[in-house]
CSV table of C-alpha atoms in Angstrom, one decimal:
chain,number,residue,atom,x,y,z
A,94,ILE,CA,-16.8,-12.1,-19.1
A,95,SER,CA,-13.6,-10.7,-21.3
A,96,ASN,CA,-16.0,-7.9,-22.5
A,97,ALA,CA,-16.4,-6.6,-19.4
A,98,VAL,CA,-12.8,-5.7,-19.4
A,99,PRO,CA,-11.3,-2.6,-20.5
A,100,ASN,CA,-8.9,-2.9,-23.9
A,101,THR,CA,-5.5,-3.4,-22.6
A,102,ASN,CA,-4.1,-1.9,-25.3
A,103,ALA,CA,-4.4,1.7,-24.0
A,104,ASN,CA,-1.7,2.5,-21.8
A,105,ASN,CA,-3.2,4.5,-18.9
A,106,PHE,CA,-6.3,2.9,-17.3
A,107,ILE,CA,-9.4,5.0,-15.4
A,108,ILE,CA,-11.2,2.8,-12.9
A,109,PRO,CA,-14.5,4.5,-11.5
A,110,GLU,CA,-14.0,4.7,-7.3
A,111,GLY,CA,-15.8,1.3,-6.3
A,112,GLU,CA,-15.2,-0.5,-9.9
A,113,GLU,CA,-11.5,-1.9,-8.9
A,114,ALA,CA,-14.2,-3.8,-7.1
A,115,THR,CA,-16.0,-5.4,-10.2
A,116,ILE,CA,-12.4,-6.3,-11.9
A,117,CYS,CA,-11.9,-8.4,-8.7
A,118,PHE,CA,-14.7,-9.9,-9.2
A,119,ILE,CA,-13.8,-10.9,-12.7
A,120,ILE,CA,-10.3,-12.1,-11.5
A,121,SER,CA,-11.7,-14.9,-8.8
A,122,THR,CA,-14.9,-16.2,-11.3
A,123,CYS,CA,-12.1,-17.1,-14.2
A,124,GLU,CA,-9.8,-18.6,-11.4
A,125,TYR,CA,-12.8,-20.7,-10.7
A,126,CYS,CA,-14.2,-21.4,-14.0
A,127,ALA,CA,-10.5,-21.9,-15.1
A,128,ASP,CA,-10.5,-24.6,-12.1
A,129,THR,CA,-14.1,-26.1,-13.3
A,130,ILE,CA,-13.1,-26.5,-16.5
A,131,GLU,CA,-10.2,-28.4,-15.6
A,132,ALA,CA,-12.1,-30.9,-12.9
A,133,LEU,CA,-14.9,-31.2,-15.7
A,134,GLU,CA,-12.4,-32.7,-17.9
A,135,ASP,CA,-11.0,-35.3,-15.6
A,136,HIS,CA,-14.7,-36.3,-14.8
A,137,ILE,CA,-15.2,-36.4,-18.6
A,138,SER,CA,-12.3,-38.1,-19.2
A,139,ASP,CA,-12.8,-40.9,-17.1
A,140,ALA,CA,-16.5,-41.5,-17.8
A,141,ILE,CA,-16.4,-41.5,-21.4
A,142,ASP,CA,-15.0,-44.5,-23.8
A,143,PRO,CA,-11.1,-44.7,-23.4
A,144,LYS,CA,-11.1,-44.5,-27.4
A,145,PHE,CA,-12.8,-40.6,-27.2
A,146,GLN,CA,-10.9,-39.7,-24.6
A,147,LYS,CA,-7.8,-38.5,-26.3
A,148,TYR,CA,-10.2,-35.5,-27.6
A,149,ILE,CA,-11.3,-34.4,-24.5
A,150,ASP,CA,-8.9,-31.0,-24.3
A,151,THR,CA,-10.2,-27.7,-22.4
A,152,THR,CA,-6.7,-26.4,-22.8
A,153,ALA,CA,-8.0,-23.4,-25.2
A,154,GLN,CA,-10.6,-23.3,-22.4
A,155,GLN,CA,-8.8,-22.8,-19.5
A,156,GLU,CA,-6.0,-20.5,-21.3
A,157,ASN,CA,-8.6,-17.7,-22.6
A,158,PHE,CA,-9.7,-17.6,-18.7
A,159,HIS,CA,-5.8,-17.0,-17.6
A,160,ASP,CA,-5.9,-14.3,-20.5
A,161,VAL,CA,-8.8,-12.9,-19.2
A,162,THR,CA,-7.0,-12.7,-15.5
A,163,ALA,CA,-3.4,-11.2,-17.1
A,164,LYS,CA,-5.7,-8.3,-18.4
A,165,CYS,CA,-7.7,-7.9,-15.2
A,166,LEU,CA,-4.2,-7.3,-13.2
A,167,LYS,CA,-3.0,-5.2,-15.4
A,168,VAL,CA,-5.6,-3.2,-15.9
A,169,LEU,CA,-5.9,-2.6,-11.9
A,170,VAL,CA,-2.0,-2.2,-11.6
A,171,SER,CA,-2.0,0.6,-14.5
A,172,GLY,CA,-5.9,1.7,-12.4
A,173,LEU,CA,-4.2,2.4,-9.1
A,174,MET,CA,-1.4,4.2,-11.1
A,175,THR,CA,-3.5,6.8,-12.9
A,176,ARG,CA,-5.6,7.4,-9.6
A,177,GLY,CA,-1.7,8.4,-8.4
A,178,GLN,CA,-1.3,11.2,-10.9
A,179,ALA,CA,-2.3,14.4,-9.8
A,180,GLU,CA,-0.4,13.7,-6.7
A,181,LEU,CA,3.1,12.7,-8.8
A,182,LYS,CA,2.2,15.9,-10.9
A,183,THR,CA,2.7,17.6,-7.5
A,184,LEU,CA,6.0,16.5,-7.4
A,185,THR,CA,7.1,17.6,-10.2
A,186,GLU,CA,5.5,21.6,-10.3
A,187,THR,CA,7.6,21.8,-6.7
A,188,ASN,CA,10.5,23.8,-7.4
A,189,TRP,CA,13.1,21.7,-5.5
A,190,SER,CA,15.7,24.2,-6.0
A,191,THR,CA,14.7,26.8,-3.3
A,192,PHE,CA,13.4,24.6,-0.9
A,193,GLU,CA,14.2,25.3,3.0
A,194,HIS,CA,13.2,23.3,5.4
A,195,VAL,CA,13.1,19.9,5.8
A,196,GLY,CA,9.7,18.9,7.4
A,197,GLU,CA,7.5,15.7,7.5
A,198,GLU,CA,6.4,13.9,4.7
A,199,SER,CA,5.5,15.8,1.4
A,200,SER,CA,1.9,16.3,1.3
A,201,TYR,CA,1.5,14.4,-1.9
A,202,VAL,CA,3.4,11.2,-0.4
A,203,HIS,CA,0.1,11.3,1.8
A,204,SER,CA,-1.9,11.6,0.0
A,205,LEU,CA,-0.6,8.7,-2.2
A,206,THR,CA,-0.5,6.4,0.9
A,207,ARG,CA,-4.4,7.5,1.3
A,208,GLN,CA,-4.9,6.3,-2.2
A,209,ILE,CA,-2.9,2.9,-2.4
A,210,LEU,CA,-4.0,1.2,1.0
A,211,PRO,CA,-7.4,1.4,0.8
A,212,PHE,CA,-7.1,-0.2,-3.3
A,213,VAL,CA,-5.2,-2.4,-2.3
A,214,ALA,CA,-6.7,-3.5,1.3
A,215,LEU,CA,-9.6,-3.9,-1.2
A,216,VAL,CA,-8.3,-6.3,-3.8
A,217,ARG,CA,-6.8,-8.6,-1.0
A,218,GLY,CA,-10.2,-9.4,0.2
A,219,HIS,CA,-11.3,-10.0,-3.2
A,220,VAL,CA,-8.9,-12.3,-5.4
A,221,PRO,CA,-6.8,-15.5,-4.9
A,222,GLN,CA,-3.9,-15.1,-3.0
A,223,SER,CA,-1.4,-16.1,-5.9
A,224,TYR,CA,-2.7,-13.5,-7.9
A,225,PHE,CA,-2.3,-10.5,-5.4
A,226,ARG,CA,1.1,-11.4,-5.2
A,227,SER,CA,1.1,-10.8,-8.7
A,228,PHE,CA,-0.4,-7.6,-8.1
A,229,CYS,CA,1.7,-6.0,-5.3
A,230,ASP,CA,4.8,-7.2,-7.6
A,231,LYS,CA,3.4,-5.2,-11.0
A,232,PHE,CA,2.6,-2.2,-9.5
A,233,ALA,CA,5.6,-1.9,-6.9
A,234,THR,CA,7.1,-2.4,-10.2
A,235,SER,CA,5.5,-0.2,-12.1
A,236,PHE,CA,5.3,3.0,-9.4
A,237,THR,CA,9.4,3.0,-8.5
A,238,ALA,CA,10.0,2.9,-12.2
A,239,ARG,CA,7.6,6.1,-13.1
A,240,TYR,CA,8.6,7.4,-9.7
A,241,TYR,CA,12.5,7.3,-10.8
A,242,ASN,CA,11.3,8.4,-14.6
A,243,ILE,CA,10.1,11.7,-12.3
A,244,LEU,CA,12.9,12.4,-10.7
A,245,VAL,CA,15.9,12.4,-13.7
A,246,LYS,CA,13.3,14.8,-15.1
A,247,LEU,CA,13.8,17.5,-12.3
A,248,LYS,CA,16.5,19.8,-12.1
A,249,ARG,CA,18.6,21.6,-9.7
A,250,ILE,CA,17.6,20.0,-6.5
A,251,ASN,CA,18.9,21.8,-3.1
A,252,GLU,CA,20.5,19.7,-0.7
A,253,MET,CA,17.1,20.6,1.4
A,254,GLY,CA,14.9,19.5,-1.5
A,255,VAL,CA,17.3,16.6,-1.6
A,256,GLN,CA,17.2,16.1,2.5
A,257,GLN,CA,13.0,15.8,1.7
A,258,LEU,CA,13.1,13.6,-1.1
A,259,LEU,CA,15.2,11.4,0.6
A,260,LEU,CA,12.6,11.4,3.7
A,261,ASP,CA,9.5,11.1,0.8
A,262,THR,CA,11.2,7.9,-0.5
A,263,TYR,CA,12.2,6.3,3.2
A,264,ASN,CA,7.9,6.8,3.6
A,265,LEU,CA,6.7,5.8,0.6
A,266,LYS,CA,9.5,2.7,0.6
A,267,THR,CA,7.9,1.8,4.2
A,268,CYS,CA,4.2,2.1,2.3
A,269,PHE,CA,5.5,-0.5,0.0
A,270,LEU,CA,6.9,-3.4,2.1
A,271,LYS,CA,3.3,-3.4,3.9
A,272,LEU,CA,1.3,-4.1,0.9
A,273,PRO,CA,1.5,-7.4,0.5
A,274,VAL,CA,0.7,-7.6,4.6
A,275,VAL,CA,-2.5,-5.4,4.8
A,276,GLU,CA,-5.8,-6.3,6.3
A,277,PRO,CA,-8.0,-7.3,3.5
A,278,THR,CA,-11.5,-5.5,3.5
A,279,LEU,CA,-14.8,-6.7,2.0
A,280,ILE,CA,-17.4,-4.7,0.0
A,281,GLY,CA,-19.8,-3.3,2.5
A,282,SER,CA,-16.7,-2.9,5.5
A,283,LYS,CA,-16.7,0.5,7.1
A,284,LYS,CA,-13.3,0.5,6.4
A,285,VAL,CA,-13.6,0.3,2.5
A,286,GLY,CA,-12.5,3.9,1.2
A,287,GLY,CA,-11.7,5.1,4.7
A,288,ASP,CA,-9.5,7.8,6.1
A,289,ASN,CA,-7.7,6.0,8.6
A,290,ILE,CA,-4.4,4.3,6.9
A,291,ASN,CA,-3.7,2.5,9.6
A,292,ASN,CA,-6.7,0.4,9.8
A,293,HIS,CA,-5.5,-1.1,6.7
A,294,LEU,CA,-1.9,-1.5,8.4
A,295,MET,CA,-3.1,-3.6,11.5
A,296,SER,CA,-2.3,-6.9,10.2
A,297,SER,CA,1.2,-5.4,8.9
A,298,THR,CA,2.7,-6.3,12.9
A,299,THR,CA,1.4,-10.1,12.7
A,300,SER,CA,2.7,-11.6,9.2
A,301,ILE,CA,5.4,-10.5,7.2
A,302,ALA,CA,5.7,-10.0,3.3
A,303,PRO,CA,7.4,-12.5,0.8
A,304,ALA,CA,10.6,-12.3,0.6
A,305,MET,CA,10.9,-11.8,-3.1
A,306,TYR,CA,8.8,-9.3,-2.9
A,307,THR,CA,10.5,-7.7,-0.1
A,308,LYS,CA,13.9,-8.1,-1.9
A,309,LEU,CA,12.1,-6.6,-5.0
A,310,VAL,CA,10.7,-3.4,-4.1
A,311,THR,CA,14.1,-2.4,-1.4
A,312,LYS,CA,16.3,-3.2,-4.4
A,313,GLN,CA,13.6,-0.7,-6.7
A,314,PHE,CA,14.2,2.2,-4.1
A,315,LYS,CA,17.6,1.9,-3.3
A,316,ARG,CA,18.1,2.8,-7.0
A,317,ILE,CA,16.3,5.9,-6.2
A,318,GLU,CA,17.7,6.9,-2.9
A,319,THR,CA,21.4,6.0,-4.8
A,320,LEU,CA,20.2,8.6,-7.1
A,321,LEU,CA,19.0,11.3,-4.8
A,322,LYS,CA,22.0,10.6,-2.5
A,323,LEU,CA,24.7,11.2,-5.3
A,324,VAL,CA,22.4,14.6,-6.2
A,325,GLY,CA,23.5,15.8,-2.8
A,326,THR,CA,27.1,15.0,-2.8
A,327,PRO,CA,29.1,18.0,-3.4
A,328,ASN,CA,30.8,18.3,-6.6
A,329,SER,CA,34.6,17.4,-5.3
A,330,MET,CA,33.4,14.2,-4.0
A,331,LEU,CA,31.1,13.6,-7.0
A,332,ILE,CA,33.0,11.2,-9.6
A,333,GLU,CA,34.8,9.0,-6.4
A,334,VAL,CA,30.9,8.4,-4.3
A,335,PHE,CA,29.8,7.6,-7.7
A,336,LYS,CA,32.1,4.9,-8.6
A,337,ASN,CA,31.1,3.3,-5.2
A,338,GLN,CA,27.5,3.7,-4.9
A,339,TRP,CA,26.7,2.7,-8.7
A,340,PRO,CA,30.0,0.7,-9.7
A,341,CYS,CA,28.2,0.1,-13.1
A,342,GLY,CA,27.1,3.2,-14.0
A,343,THR,CA,28.2,5.2,-17.0
A,344,ALA,CA,29.4,8.1,-17.9
A,345,ALA,CA,25.1,8.8,-19.2
A,346,ASP,CA,24.3,8.1,-15.9
A,347,LEU,CA,27.2,10.7,-14.2
A,348,GLN,CA,26.1,13.3,-16.9
A,349,GLY,CA,22.1,12.4,-15.7
A,350,VAL,CA,23.6,13.8,-11.7
A,351,MET,CA,24.5,16.5,-12.9
A,352,ALA,CA,22.0,17.3,-14.5
A,353,ILE,CA,19.5,17.4,-11.7
A,354,LYS,CA,22.5,18.9,-9.7
A,355,GLY,CA,22.0,21.6,-11.9
A,356,LEU,CA,25.4,21.9,-12.9
A,357,LYS,CA,26.1,24.1,-15.7
A,358,ARG,CA,27.3,22.2,-19.1
A,359,THR,CA,31.4,23.5,-18.5
A,360,GLU,CA,31.1,22.0,-15.5
A,361,GLN,CA,29.2,19.1,-16.3
A,362,ALA,CA,32.1,18.8,-19.3
A,363,SER,CA,35.4,18.9,-16.4
A,364,ILE,CA,34.0,16.4,-14.3
A,365,LEU,CA,32.8,13.8,-17.6
A,366,GLU,CA,37.0,14.8,-18.5
A,367,LYS,CA,37.9,13.6,-15.0
A,368,PHE,CA,36.0,10.8,-15.0
A,369,GLY,CA,37.6,9.6,-18.3
A,370,LEU,CA,35.9,10.7,-21.0
A,371,ASP,CA,38.3,12.6,-23.6
A,372,PRO,CA,37.4,16.4,-24.0
A,373,GLN,CA,36.1,16.4,-26.7
A,374,ASN,CA,32.9,13.5,-26.0
A,375,ALA,CA,33.1,15.0,-22.1
A,376,LEU,CA,31.8,18.6,-24.1
A,377,ARG,CA,29.4,16.1,-26.5
A,378,GLY,CA,28.1,14.0,-23.4
A,379,ALA,CA,27.7,17.5,-20.9
A,380,THR,CA,25.7,18.8,-24.3
A,381,ALA,CA,23.3,15.4,-24.5
A,382,GLY,CA,19.5,15.5,-22.8
A,383,LEU,CA,20.0,19.7,-23.5
A,384,LYS,CA,17.3,21.8,-25.8
A,385,SER,CA,18.4,24.0,-28.2
A,386,GLU,CA,17.3,26.8,-26.5
A,387,ASP,CA,19.1,25.9,-22.8
A,388,ILE,CA,22.4,25.4,-25.4
A,389,VAL,CA,22.0,29.6,-26.5
A,390,VAL,CA,20.4,30.5,-23.1
A,391,GLU,CA,23.7,29.3,-21.6
A,392,ARG,CA,26.2,30.6,-24.7
A,393,MET,CA,24.5,34.1,-23.8
A,394,GLN,CA,25.4,34.0,-19.6
A,395,LEU,CA,29.1,32.7,-20.8
A,396,PHE,CA,29.2,35.2,-23.8
A,397,LYS,CA,28.1,37.8,-20.8
A,398,GLN,CA,30.9,36.9,-18.7
A,399,ARG,CA,32.8,37.1,-20.8
A,400,THR,CA,32.3,40.9,-22.0
A,401,THR,CA,31.7,41.1,-18.5
A,402,THR,CA,35.2,40.4,-17.6
A,403,THR,CA,36.7,42.0,-20.8
A,404,VAL,CA,35.3,45.4,-20.6
A,405,ASP,CA,36.4,45.8,-16.8
A,406,ARG,CA,40.2,44.8,-17.9
A,407,VAL,CA,39.9,47.7,-20.7
A,408,THR,CA,38.6,50.1,-18.3
A,409,ASN,CA,41.2,48.8,-15.4
A,410,ASP,CA,43.8,49.3,-18.1
A,411,LEU,CA,43.0,53.0,-19.1
A,412,SER,CA,42.7,53.5,-15.4
A,413,GLN,CA,46.3,52.7,-14.8
A,414,MET,CA,47.2,54.6,-18.3
A,415,ARG,CA,45.7,57.9,-17.2
A,416,GLN,CA,47.0,57.6,-13.9
A,417,LYS,CA,50.6,57.1,-15.8
A,418,VAL,CA,49.8,60.2,-17.6
A,419,ASP,CA,49.0,62.6,-14.6
A,420,ASP,CA,51.8,61.6,-12.6
A,421,PHE,CA,54.3,62.3,-16.1
A,422,ARG,CA,52.6,66.0,-15.7
A,423,LYS,CA,52.7,66.3,-12.6
A,424,ALA,CA,56.8,65.3,-12.9
A,425,PHE,CA,57.1,67.5,-15.8
A,426,SER,CA,55.7,70.6,-14.4
A,427,GLY,CA,57.9,70.4,-11.3
């Protein structure tokens, strides 16, 4: 059985369409075998001569089946994450700095939902409930971590972009809260891989997700929502709101928020200094994470600004001197 499971040393797994059912069948088979071996051990111990009972131990065999099950769960989680790579790439390629209108959920969210729900519904229909709950926990944790990491790498998100991402985050959270109670589907069912998302949510009206799972998802998405709300906060209120919304946040966290806001290094240094860092560390913190070419560009822009200011000042001084000379000449001629 273990030979049928991909090597879990890899970071990402690609599960061909429909092959997630095969992984589910392996999980169910391993569960059955582990339970059967345990029952067989008890049966043999009862039937064998008492002096040989101490030699009847199938713990190692049971652990082997449990190990395969754990590998299968990892493959399912990673395989589903891989299927959403194209949609998450769309998120990273969107120019959120010029976003103009907030509408319905973004297309990448709708597409992600269409990928996730049928997959989860099939898993629920083919693995024991305890393993399904573990799968939901692991997938929710993995997805929210990746989504957060993508957001912190975005730069210059404008106000409309923040509002759209908050709406997208809310819709994703709503989807994830319903995962443990999606209507299960079986191989051969017409709804397997179907496009109607509502088909997979029919049982959510009569079932409640486990409290621990709901708490996990809510906590993970709150972290994402807090980040986006801080990005949308005016600079003048940023420190106050940051301390209130992110009590345990560090200067590095604050600098990350400012980087997403697209603040200049000098602006970041000023805010970090007000946050409590000394000027030198504030400037060093504002530079953290910047590439050398970014610093060069910023310095060139600052140099151009200073040069323009100097030229304007000199031109103004010369104009004033010429005016004084002309006035002197007129007075002398008179």
